[in-house]
XYZ file of C-alpha atoms in Angstrom:
632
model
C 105.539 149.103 110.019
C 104.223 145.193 110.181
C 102.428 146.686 113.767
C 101.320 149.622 112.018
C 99.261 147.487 108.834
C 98.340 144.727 111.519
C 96.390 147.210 113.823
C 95.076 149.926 111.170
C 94.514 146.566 108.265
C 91.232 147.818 108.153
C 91.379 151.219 107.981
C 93.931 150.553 105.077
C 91.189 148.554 103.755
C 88.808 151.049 103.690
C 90.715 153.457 102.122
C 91.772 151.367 99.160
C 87.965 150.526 98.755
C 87.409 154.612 98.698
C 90.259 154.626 96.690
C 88.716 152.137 93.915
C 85.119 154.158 94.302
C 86.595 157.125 93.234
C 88.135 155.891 90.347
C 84.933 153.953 89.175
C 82.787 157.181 89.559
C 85.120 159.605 88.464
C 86.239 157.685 85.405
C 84.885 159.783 82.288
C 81.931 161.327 84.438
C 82.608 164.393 82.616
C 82.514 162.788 78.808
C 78.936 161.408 79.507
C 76.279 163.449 78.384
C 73.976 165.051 80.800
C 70.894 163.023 81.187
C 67.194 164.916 80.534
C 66.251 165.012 84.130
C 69.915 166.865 84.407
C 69.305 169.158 82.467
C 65.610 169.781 82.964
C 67.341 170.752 87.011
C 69.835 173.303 85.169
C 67.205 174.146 83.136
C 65.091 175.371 86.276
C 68.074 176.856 87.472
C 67.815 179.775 84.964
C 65.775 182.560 87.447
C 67.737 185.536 88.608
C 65.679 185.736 91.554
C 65.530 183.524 94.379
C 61.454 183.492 94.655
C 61.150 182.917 91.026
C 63.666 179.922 91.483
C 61.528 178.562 93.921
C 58.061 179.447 91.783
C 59.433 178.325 88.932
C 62.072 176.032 89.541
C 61.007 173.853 92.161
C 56.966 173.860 93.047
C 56.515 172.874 89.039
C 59.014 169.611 89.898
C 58.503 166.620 92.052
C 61.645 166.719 94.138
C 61.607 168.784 97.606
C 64.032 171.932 96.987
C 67.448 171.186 98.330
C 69.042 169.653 95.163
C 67.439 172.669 93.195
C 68.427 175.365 95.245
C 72.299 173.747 95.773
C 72.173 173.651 91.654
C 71.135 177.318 91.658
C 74.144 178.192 94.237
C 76.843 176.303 93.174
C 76.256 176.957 89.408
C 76.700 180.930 89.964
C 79.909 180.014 91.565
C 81.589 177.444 90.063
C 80.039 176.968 86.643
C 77.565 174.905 84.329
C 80.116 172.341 83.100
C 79.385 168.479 83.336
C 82.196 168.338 85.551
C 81.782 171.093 88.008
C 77.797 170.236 88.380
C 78.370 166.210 89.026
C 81.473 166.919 91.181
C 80.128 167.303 94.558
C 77.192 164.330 93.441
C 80.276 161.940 92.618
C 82.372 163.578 95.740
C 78.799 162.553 98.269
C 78.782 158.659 96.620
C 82.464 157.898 97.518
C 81.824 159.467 101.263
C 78.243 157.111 101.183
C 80.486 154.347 101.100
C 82.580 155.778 104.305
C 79.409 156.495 106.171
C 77.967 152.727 105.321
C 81.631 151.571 106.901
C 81.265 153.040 110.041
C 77.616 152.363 110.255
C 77.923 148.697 109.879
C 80.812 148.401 112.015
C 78.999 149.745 114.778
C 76.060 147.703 113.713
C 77.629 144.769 112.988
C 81.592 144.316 112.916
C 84.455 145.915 110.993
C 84.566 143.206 108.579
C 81.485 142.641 107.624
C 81.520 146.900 106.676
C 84.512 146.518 104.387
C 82.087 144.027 102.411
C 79.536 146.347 102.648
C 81.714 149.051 101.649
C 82.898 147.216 98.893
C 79.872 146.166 97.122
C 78.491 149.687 97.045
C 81.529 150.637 95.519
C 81.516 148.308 92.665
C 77.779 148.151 91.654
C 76.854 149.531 88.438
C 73.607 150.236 90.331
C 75.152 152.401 93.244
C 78.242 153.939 90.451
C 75.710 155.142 87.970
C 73.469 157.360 90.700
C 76.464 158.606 92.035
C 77.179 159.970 88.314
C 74.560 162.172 88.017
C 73.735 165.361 89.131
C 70.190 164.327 90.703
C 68.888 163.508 94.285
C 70.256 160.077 94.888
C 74.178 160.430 95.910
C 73.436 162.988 98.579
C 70.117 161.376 99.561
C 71.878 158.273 99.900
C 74.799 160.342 101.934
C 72.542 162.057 104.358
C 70.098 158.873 104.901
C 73.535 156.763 105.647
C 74.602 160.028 108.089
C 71.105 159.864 109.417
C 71.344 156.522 110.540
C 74.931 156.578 111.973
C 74.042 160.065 114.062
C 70.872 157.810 114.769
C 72.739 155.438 116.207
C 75.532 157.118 118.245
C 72.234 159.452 119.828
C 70.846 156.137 121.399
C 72.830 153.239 121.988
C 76.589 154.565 121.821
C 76.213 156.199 125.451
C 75.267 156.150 128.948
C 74.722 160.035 128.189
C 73.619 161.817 125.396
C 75.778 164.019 122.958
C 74.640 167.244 121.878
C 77.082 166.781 118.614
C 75.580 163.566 117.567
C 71.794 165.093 118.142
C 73.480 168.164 115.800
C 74.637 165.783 113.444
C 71.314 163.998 113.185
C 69.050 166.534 112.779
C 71.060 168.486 110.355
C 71.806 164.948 108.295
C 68.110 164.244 108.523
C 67.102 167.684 107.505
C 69.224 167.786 104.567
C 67.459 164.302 103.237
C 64.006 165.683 104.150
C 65.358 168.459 101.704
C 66.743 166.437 99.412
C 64.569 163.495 98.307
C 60.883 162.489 99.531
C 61.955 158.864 99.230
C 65.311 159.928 101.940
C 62.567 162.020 103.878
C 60.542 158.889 103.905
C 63.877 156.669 104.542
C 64.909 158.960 107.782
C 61.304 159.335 108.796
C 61.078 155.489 109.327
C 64.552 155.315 111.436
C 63.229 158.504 113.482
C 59.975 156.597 114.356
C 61.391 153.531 115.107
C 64.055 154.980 117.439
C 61.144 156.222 119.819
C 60.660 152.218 120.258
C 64.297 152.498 121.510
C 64.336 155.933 123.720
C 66.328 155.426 127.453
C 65.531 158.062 130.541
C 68.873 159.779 129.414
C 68.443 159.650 125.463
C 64.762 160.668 125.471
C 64.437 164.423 125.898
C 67.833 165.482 123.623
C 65.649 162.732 121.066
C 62.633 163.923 120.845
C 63.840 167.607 120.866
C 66.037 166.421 117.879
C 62.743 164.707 115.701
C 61.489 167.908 116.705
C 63.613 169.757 115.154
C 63.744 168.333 112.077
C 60.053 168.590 111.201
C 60.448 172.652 112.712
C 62.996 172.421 109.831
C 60.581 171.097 107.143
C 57.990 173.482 107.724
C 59.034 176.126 105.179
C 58.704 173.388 102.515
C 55.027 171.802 103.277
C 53.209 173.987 100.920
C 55.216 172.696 98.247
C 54.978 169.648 99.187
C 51.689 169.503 99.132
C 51.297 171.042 95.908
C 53.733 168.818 94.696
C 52.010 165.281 95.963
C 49.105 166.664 93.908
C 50.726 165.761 90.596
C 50.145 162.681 88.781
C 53.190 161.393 87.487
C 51.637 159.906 84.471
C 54.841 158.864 82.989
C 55.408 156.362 85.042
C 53.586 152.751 85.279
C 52.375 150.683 88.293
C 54.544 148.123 89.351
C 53.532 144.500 88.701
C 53.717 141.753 90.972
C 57.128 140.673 90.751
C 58.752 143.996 90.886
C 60.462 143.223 93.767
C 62.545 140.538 91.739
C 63.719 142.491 88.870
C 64.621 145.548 91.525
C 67.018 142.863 93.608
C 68.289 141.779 89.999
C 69.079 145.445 89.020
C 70.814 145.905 92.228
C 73.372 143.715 91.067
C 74.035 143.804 88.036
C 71.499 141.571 86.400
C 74.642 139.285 86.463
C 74.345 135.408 87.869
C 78.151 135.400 88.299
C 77.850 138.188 90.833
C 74.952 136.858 92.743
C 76.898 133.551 92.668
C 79.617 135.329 94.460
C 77.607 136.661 97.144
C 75.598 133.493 97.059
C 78.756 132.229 98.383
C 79.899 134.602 100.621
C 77.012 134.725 102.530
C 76.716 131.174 102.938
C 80.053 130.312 103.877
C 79.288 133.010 106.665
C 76.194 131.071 108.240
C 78.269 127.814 107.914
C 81.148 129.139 110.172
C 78.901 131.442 112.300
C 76.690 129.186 112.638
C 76.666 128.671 116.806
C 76.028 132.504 116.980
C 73.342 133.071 114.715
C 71.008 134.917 117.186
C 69.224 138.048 115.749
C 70.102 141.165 116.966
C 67.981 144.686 117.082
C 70.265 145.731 114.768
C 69.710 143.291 111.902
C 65.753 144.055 112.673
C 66.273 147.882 111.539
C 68.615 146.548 108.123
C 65.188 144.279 107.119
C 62.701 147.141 108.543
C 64.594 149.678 106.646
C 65.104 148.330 103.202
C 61.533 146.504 102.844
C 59.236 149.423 104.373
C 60.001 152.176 101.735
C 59.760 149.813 99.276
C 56.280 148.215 100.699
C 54.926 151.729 101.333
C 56.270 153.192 97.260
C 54.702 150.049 96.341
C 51.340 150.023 97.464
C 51.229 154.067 96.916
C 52.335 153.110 93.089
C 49.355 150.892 93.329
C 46.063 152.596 94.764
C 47.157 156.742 94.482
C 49.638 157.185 91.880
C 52.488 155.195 90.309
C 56.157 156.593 91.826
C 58.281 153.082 92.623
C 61.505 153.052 90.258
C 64.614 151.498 91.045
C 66.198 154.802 91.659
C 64.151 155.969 94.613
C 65.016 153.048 96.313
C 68.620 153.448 96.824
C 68.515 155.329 99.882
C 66.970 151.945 101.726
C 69.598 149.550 99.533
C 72.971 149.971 101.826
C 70.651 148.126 104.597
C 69.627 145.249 102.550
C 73.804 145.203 102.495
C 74.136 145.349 105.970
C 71.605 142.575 106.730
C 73.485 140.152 103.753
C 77.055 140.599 105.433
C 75.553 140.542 108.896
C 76.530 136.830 109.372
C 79.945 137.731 108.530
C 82.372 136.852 111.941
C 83.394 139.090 114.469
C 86.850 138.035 114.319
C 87.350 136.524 110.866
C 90.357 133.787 109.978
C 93.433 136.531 108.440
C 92.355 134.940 104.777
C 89.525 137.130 104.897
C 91.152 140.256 103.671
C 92.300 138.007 100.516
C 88.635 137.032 99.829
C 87.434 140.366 100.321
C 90.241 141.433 97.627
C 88.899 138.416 95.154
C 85.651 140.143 95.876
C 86.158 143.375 95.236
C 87.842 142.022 91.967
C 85.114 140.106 91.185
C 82.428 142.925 91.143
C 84.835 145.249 88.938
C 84.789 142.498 86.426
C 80.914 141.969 86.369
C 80.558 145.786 86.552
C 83.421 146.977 83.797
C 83.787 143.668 81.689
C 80.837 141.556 82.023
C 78.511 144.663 82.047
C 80.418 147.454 80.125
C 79.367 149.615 82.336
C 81.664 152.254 80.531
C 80.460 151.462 76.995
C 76.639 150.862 78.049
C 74.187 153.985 76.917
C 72.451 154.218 80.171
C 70.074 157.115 79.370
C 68.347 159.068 76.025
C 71.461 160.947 74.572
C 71.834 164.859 73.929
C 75.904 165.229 73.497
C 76.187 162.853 70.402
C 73.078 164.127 69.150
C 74.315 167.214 69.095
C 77.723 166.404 67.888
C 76.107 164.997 64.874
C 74.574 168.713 64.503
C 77.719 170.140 64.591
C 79.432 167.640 62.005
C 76.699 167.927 58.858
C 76.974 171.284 59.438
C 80.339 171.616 58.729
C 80.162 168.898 56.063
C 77.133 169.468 54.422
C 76.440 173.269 55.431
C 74.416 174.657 57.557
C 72.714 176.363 55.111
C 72.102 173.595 53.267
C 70.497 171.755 56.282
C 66.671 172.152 57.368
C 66.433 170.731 61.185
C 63.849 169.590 63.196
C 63.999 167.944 66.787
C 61.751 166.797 69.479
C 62.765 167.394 73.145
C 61.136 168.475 76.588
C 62.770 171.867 76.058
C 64.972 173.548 73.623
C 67.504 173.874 76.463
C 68.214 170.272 76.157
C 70.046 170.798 73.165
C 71.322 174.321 72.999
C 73.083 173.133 76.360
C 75.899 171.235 74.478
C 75.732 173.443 70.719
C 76.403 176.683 72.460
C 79.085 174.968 74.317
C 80.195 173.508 70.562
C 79.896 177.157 69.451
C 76.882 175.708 66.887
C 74.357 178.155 65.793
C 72.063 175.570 64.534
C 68.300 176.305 64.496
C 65.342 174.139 64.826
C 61.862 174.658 62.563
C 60.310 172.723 65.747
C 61.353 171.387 69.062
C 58.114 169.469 69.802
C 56.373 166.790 67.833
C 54.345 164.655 70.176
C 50.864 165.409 69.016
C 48.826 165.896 66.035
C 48.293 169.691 65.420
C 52.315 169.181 65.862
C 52.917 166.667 62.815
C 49.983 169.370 60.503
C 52.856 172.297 61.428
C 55.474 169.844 60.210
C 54.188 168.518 56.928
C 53.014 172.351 56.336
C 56.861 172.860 57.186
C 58.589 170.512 54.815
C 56.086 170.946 52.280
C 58.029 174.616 52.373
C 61.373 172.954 52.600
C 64.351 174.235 49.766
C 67.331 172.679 51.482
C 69.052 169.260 49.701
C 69.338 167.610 53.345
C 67.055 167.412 56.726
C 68.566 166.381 59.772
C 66.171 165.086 62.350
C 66.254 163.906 66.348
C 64.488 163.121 69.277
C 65.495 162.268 72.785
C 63.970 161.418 75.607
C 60.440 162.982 74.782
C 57.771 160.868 73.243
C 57.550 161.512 69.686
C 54.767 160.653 67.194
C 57.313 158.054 64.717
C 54.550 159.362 61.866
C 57.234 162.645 62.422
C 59.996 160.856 60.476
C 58.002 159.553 57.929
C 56.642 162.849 56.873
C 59.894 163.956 56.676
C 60.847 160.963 54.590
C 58.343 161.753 51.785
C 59.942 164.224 50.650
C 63.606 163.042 51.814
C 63.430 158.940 51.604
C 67.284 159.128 51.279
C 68.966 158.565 54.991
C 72.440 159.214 54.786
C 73.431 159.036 57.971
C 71.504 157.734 61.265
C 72.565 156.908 64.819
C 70.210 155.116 67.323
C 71.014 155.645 71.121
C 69.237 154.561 74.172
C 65.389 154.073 73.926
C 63.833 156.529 71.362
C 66.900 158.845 71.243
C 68.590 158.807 67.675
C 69.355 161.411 65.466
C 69.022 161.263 60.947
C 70.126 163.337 58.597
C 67.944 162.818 55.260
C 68.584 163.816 51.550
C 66.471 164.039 48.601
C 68.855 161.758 46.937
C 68.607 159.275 44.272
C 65.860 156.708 44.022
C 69.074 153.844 44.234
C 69.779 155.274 47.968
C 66.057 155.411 49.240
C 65.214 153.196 52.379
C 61.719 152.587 50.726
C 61.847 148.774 50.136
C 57.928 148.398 48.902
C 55.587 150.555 47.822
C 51.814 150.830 46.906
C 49.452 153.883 46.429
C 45.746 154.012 45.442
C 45.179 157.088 43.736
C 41.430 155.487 42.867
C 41.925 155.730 39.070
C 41.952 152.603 38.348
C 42.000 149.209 40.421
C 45.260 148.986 42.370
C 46.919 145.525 43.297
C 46.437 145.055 46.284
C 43.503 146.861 47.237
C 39.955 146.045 47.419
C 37.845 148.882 46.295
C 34.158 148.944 46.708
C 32.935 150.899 43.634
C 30.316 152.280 45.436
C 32.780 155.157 47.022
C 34.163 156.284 43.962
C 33.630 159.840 43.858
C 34.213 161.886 40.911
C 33.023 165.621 42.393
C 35.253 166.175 45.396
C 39.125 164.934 44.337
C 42.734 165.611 45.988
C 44.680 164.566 42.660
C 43.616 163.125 39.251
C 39.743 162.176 38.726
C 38.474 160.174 41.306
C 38.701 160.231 45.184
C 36.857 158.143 48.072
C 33.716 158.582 49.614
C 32.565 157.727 53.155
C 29.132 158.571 54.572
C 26.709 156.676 56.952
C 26.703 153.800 54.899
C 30.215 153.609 53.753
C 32.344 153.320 56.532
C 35.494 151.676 54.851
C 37.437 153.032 52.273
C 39.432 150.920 50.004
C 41.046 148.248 51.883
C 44.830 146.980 51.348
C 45.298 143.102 51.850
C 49.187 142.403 51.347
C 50.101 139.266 52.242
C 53.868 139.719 54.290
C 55.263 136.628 51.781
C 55.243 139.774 48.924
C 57.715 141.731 50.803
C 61.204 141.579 49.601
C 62.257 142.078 53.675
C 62.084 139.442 56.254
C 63.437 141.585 58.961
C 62.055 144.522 61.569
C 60.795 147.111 59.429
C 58.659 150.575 59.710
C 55.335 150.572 57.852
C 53.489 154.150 57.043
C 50.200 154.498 55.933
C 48.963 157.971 54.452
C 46.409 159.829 52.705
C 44.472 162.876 51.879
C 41.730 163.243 53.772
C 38.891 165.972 53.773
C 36.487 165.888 56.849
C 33.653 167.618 56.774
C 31.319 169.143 59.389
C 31.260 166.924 62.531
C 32.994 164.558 60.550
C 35.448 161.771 62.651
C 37.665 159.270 61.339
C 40.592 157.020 61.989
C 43.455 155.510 59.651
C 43.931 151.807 60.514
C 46.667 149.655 60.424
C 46.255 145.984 61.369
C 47.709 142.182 60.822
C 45.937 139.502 60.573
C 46.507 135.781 61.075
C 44.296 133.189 59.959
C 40.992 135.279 59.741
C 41.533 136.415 63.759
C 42.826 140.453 64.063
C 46.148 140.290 66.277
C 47.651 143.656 65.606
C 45.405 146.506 65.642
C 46.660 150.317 65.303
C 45.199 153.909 64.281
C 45.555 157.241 64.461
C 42.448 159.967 64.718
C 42.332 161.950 61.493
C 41.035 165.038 63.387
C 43.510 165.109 65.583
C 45.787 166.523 62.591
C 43.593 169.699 62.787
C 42.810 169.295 59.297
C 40.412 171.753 58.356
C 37.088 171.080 57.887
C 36.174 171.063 54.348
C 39.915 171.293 53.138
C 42.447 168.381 52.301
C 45.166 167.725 54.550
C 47.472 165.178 54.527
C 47.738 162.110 57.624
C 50.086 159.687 58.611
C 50.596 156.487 60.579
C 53.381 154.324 61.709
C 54.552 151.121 62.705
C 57.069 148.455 63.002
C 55.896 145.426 61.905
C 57.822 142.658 63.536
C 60.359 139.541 61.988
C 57.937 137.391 63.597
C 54.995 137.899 61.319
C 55.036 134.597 58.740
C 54.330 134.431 55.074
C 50.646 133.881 55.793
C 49.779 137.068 57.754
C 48.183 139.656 56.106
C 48.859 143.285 56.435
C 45.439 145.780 56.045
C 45.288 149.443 55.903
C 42.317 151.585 55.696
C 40.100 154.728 56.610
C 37.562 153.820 59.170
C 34.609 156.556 59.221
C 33.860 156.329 62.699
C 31.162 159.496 62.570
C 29.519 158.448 59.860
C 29.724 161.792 58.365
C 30.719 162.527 54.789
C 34.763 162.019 54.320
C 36.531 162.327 51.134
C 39.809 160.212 51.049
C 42.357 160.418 47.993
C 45.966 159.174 47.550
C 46.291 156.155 50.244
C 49.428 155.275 50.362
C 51.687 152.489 52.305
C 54.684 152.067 51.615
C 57.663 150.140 53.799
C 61.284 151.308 55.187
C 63.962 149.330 55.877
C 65.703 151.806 58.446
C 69.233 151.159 59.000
C-alpha cells in the first residue's frame, strides 16, 4: 500500500483537489438564483423550431450558438430546473481543473500542475463561472482541451496521432462554438503552433486548423451580424484595468496574494541554477496577455467588450507561468505545503470572502419569494404590483415554479412615456398596499417615488446586489411614512424656502388653487428652492424627489433641475426633460426627479430645485414639490 501512495502520490493528489472542486461548486448551486443573463439564455430557449431558435434565439445575442443550442437540447430532455441546467456547467469546471493538470505537467512538471490545479479550484473567481449556466466553464474546458490536444499533436511524438488531431479540432471547434473570447483563445494557440510545425506534424496540422475553420463556416453570418452590435452597456476600460482584473482573479484578498507571493518566490530561490526559459513558459505569457491586449484595445477604438469574465479562458496560463518555477523533483514536504495551500485559498475564498453568503449578481428568487409571502399575508387582492425587468420571463421563471399567480401593471420602467403610464396607473390604484421591484434592468428611481406619493408608507423592503431590491408600500399612517422633510409651492402665497419672482405668477392657466407659474422667453426660471442641508433633520444618505405639474405648450421644452451648491460654485447638477414624460401638449401632467444626496454634503451646502425653460416657449408650472425619504 506505502508503494502504491508513493508512486500514484500525485494522482491521489489530484483527485482530492477534484474532490474539493466539486464540493466548492456544487455546494448550494441549486439554491442560488439564476442570474439575468441565465435566464435571458432559457428565455431564448422558448422556440419550438430549430430555425426560429437560431433566428430568434441566437443571431439577436452576442454569444456564437453552441451554449444556446446545448440549452435548447438538454432542456427538452432533462428539464428547466436550476439544477439540471448548471449541472453539466459545474460538471465542465471540475474536469477544467483535470485538463489544466495534465496540461501543465506536460508543460511544466507534475508538481507544479497540482498547484495549478489547486488554485483554480479554490478561486472565488474560477468557482463562481463554473456556477452558472453561461459560456465560461465549457469555454474554459474546451480552450484547456485545445491546448493539451495542441500539445500532444506537436511535440509529444516523432509521429503524428490521428486521435490527438481528432481531439483538437473537435475541442477547438466546440470553443469556436462556444465563446468568441475561447474562439479567439484557441485561434492564438492554432497560429502560434504553425511557428512550431515539424516535416511529420505539418500536414495532419494544418489539415486539423483546417478543419476547424470548415467547421465554423455555418456560423459566420451570425457572426458577423453579431460583431455589428454595440454593446452599449458596457464601458471602456481605463488604464489600470489590468490591475483590478489580476486583483479579481484572486480574491481581492492580500492574504492570498501573500501566499502565492511566497510560493512563487521560494520557487526561484531553490530553482534558481535552472531558471532558463523554456518555449513552453513563452505560450503561458503569449496566451494570457494577447486576448487580453487584443479585448483591450478593441474595448478602446471599436466597441467596449473587456470584462473580467471573458478573460477566463486565457487565466489557467497566467497559472501555469506563476508555478512554472516550481522544481522538477520537489523536497517530499511539498505535498504538505501544497495541503496548507489549498487550505489557505478555502479560507480566503469561504471565510475571508463569504463566498457563500456574498450576493454576486441582481436577484430574481428572493424577489420573487417576497411576491409570494405579501401575497399570502397581505392578499393578493389586496396588492397592486409593478416591476421592472428585461423580460417578464425573469420573474414568472421562479412564481410559476412557487405556484404564484401574481400579475404585474408593468414590467418596464426605464424611460419617460414609461413613468406617464405609471403615475396614470397608480393614480387608478384601489388596493391598501403596492409592492414594487427591479432587477438587473436600469430603472428610472423617479418610478418609486411616484409610487410613494400615494403610498409613502414602506413596510417592508429588501436591497440585493446593485439596483435589485424589492418594496412593498402601504397607504399607512402619517407616523409610518419615510418622508422625513417636506416643502411644496402651490404659488398662493410665499413659501419658505422658495424664491419666487412675482413676475410669473399666473392667475389664468392653474393646476390647483389660484395661481400657477409662468415661463416664456423671458422667464426662464420658475420659483427657485434654496434649502440649506443644516435644516434637514437627517445627516445620513437619503433620496430627494422633486415634482410638479407642468403644462407645455406648442414646441414648448423644459427640464426639472436638481442641484447642490457649495460656496457660490455648482458641484452637483441633475435634471430630467419634462417632454420626455409625453405630457400632452396643452394639458397638465405630472413629473418627477430623483436623487440621493450624499452624507458628505455639510451644513453649508445648499440644495436648489427648479423648472428650467430651455425653449423659451410658454410653460405653466403648479404644485413644485420636494420633499426627502429616509429609505430604510
Amino acid at each position: 500500500m506505502r508503494e502504491f501512495v508513493q508512486r500514484y502520490k500525485n494522482e491521489i493528489t489530484l483527485i482530492f483537489i477534484l474532490f474539493l472542486a466539486a464540493i466548492l461548486r456544487f455546494y448550494n448551486f441549486s439554491e442560488l438564483s439564476f442570474s439575468n443573463d441565465e435566464l435571458s439564455a432559457l428565455n431564448r430557449t422558448k422556440f419550438d423550431d430549430f430555425s426560429e431558435l437560431i433566428k430568434g434565439g441566437v443571431e439577436t445575442d452576442a454569444h456564437p450558438a453552441g451554449v444556446e443550442v446545448f440549452l435548447y437540447f438538454w432542456k427538452s430532455i432533462f428539464g428547466n430546473s436550476v439544477a439540471s441546467i448548471r449541472f453539466p456547467f459545474v460538471f465542465a469546471g471540475i474536469l477544467s481543473i483535470l485538463f489544466l493538470y495534465l496540461l501543465t505537467a506536460k508543460w511544466v512538471n507534475k508538481t507544479s500542475a497540482l498547484f495549478a490545479a489547486s488554485s483554480l479550484c479554490f478561486l472565488q473567481y474560477t468557482i463562481l463561472y463554473s456556477q452558472l449556466a453561461r459560456p465560461y466553464s465549457l469555454g474554459l474546458l474546451f480552450c484547456l482541451a485545445t491546448a493539451y490536444f495542441w500539445t500532444k499533436l506537436l511535440f509529444d511524438s516523432e509521429k503524428s496521432n490521428i486521435r490527438r488531431s481528432i481531439g483538437f479540432i473537435v475541442c477547438a471547434s466546440l470553443a469556436t462554438y462556444t465563446h468568441y473570447f475561447s474562439f479567439l483563445t484557441v485561434t492564438i494557440i492554432g497560429v502560434t503552433g504553425l511557428f512550431f510545425m515539424k516535416k511529420h506534424t505539418w500536414k495532419c496540422y494544418v489539415i486539423s486548423g483546417v478543419s476547424v475553420f470548415l467547421l465554423f463556416i455555418p456560423h459566420l453570418s451570425i457572426s458577423f451580424q453579431q460583431f455589428s452590435y454595440n454593446l452599449g452597456w458596457l464601458g471602456k476600460p481605463e488604464k489600470g484595468w489590468i490591475w483590478d482584473y489580476i486583483g479579481y482573479c484572486f480574491n481581492n484578498s492580500n492574504f492570498l496574494l501573500l501566499i502565492f507571493a511566497v510560493i512563487i518566490f521560494a520557487s526561484l530561490i531553490v530553482n534558481r541554477k535552472n531558471l532558463l526559459l523554456t518555449k513552453f513558459q513563452f505560450f503561458s505569457l503569449l496566451f494570457f496577455l494577447l486576448p487580453f491586449f487584443i479585448g483591450y484595445f478593441y474595448s478602446i477604438f471599436r466597441s467596449p467588450v473587456l470584462q473580467y469574465s471573458v478573460l477566463i479562458f486565457s487565466f489557467p496560463f497566467f497559472l501555469i507561468l506563476l508555478f512554472s518555477f516550481i522544481p522538477k523533483d520537489p523536497k517530499p514536504y511539498i505535498y504538505g505545503v501544497l495541503l496548507l495551500f489549498n487550505l489557505s485559498g478555502i479560507a480566503s475564498t469561504v471565510v475571508e470572502k463569504k463566498y457563500y453568503n456574498t450576493q454576486h449578481f441582481a436577484e430574481f428568487k428572493g424577489i420573487a419569494e417576497y411576491f409570494k409571502k405579501w401575497n399570502k399575508q397581505y392578499g393578493s387582492h389586496n396588492i397592486t404590483k409593478a416591476i421592472n425587468l428585461n423580460a417578464p420571463y425573469y420573474i414568472h421563471y421562479y412564481l410559476d415554479r412557487m405556484g404564484d399567480s401574481s400579475k404585474f401593471i408593468t414590467y418596464k420602467i426605464a424611460e419617460g412615456k414609461d413613468l406617464e403610464k405609471l403615475i396614470s396607473a397608480v393614480s387608478s390604484c384601489e388596493t391598501p398596499y403596492f409592492a414594487f421591484a427591479t432587477s438587473n434592468a436600469y430603472y428610472l428611481p423617479e418610478s418609486k417615488f411616484i409610487i410613494m406619493e400615494k403610498y409613502p408608507c414602506i413596510v417592508e423592503e429588501k436591497q440585493y446586489f446593485s439596483n435589485s431590491f424589492v418594496t412593498l408600500m402601504s397607504k399607512g399612517s402619517a407616523s409610518k411614512k419615510s418622508i422625513v422633510f417636506e416643502s411644496i409651492n402651490n404659488f398662493e402665497w410665499k413659501e419658505k424656502f422658495w424664491d419666487t419672482d412675482p413676475a410669473t405668477i399666473d392667475s389664468v392657466n392653474v393646476f390647483s388653487g389660484k395661481y400657477s407659474c409662468k415661463l416664456d422667453e423671458k422667464k426662464v426660471y420658475s420659483s427657485c428652492l434654496r434649502l440649506s442641508y443644516s435644516d434637514f433633520p437627517i445627516k445620513d444618505s437619503c433620496w430627494a424627489c422633486v415634482s410638479a405639474q407642468v403644462q407645455l405648450c406648442e414646441g414648448a421644452t423644459a427640464e426639472l433641475v436638481l442641484s447642490v451648491e457649495k460656496s457660490g460654485r455648482e458641484l452637483e447638477w441633475y435634471s430630467t426633460r419634462i417632454q420626455d414624460f409625453k405630457t400632452s401638449e396643452d394639458k397638465w401632467g405630472k413629473v418627477f426627479l430623483a436623487h440621493i444626496l450624499g452624507s458628505d454634503l455639510r451644513t453649508n451646502d445648499i440644495i436648489k430645485a427648479y423648472v428650467w425653460n430651455t425653449g423659451k416657449q410658454k410653460v405653466y408650472v403648479d404644485d413644485l414639490k420636494f420633499v426627502v425619504y429616509h429609505l430604510r
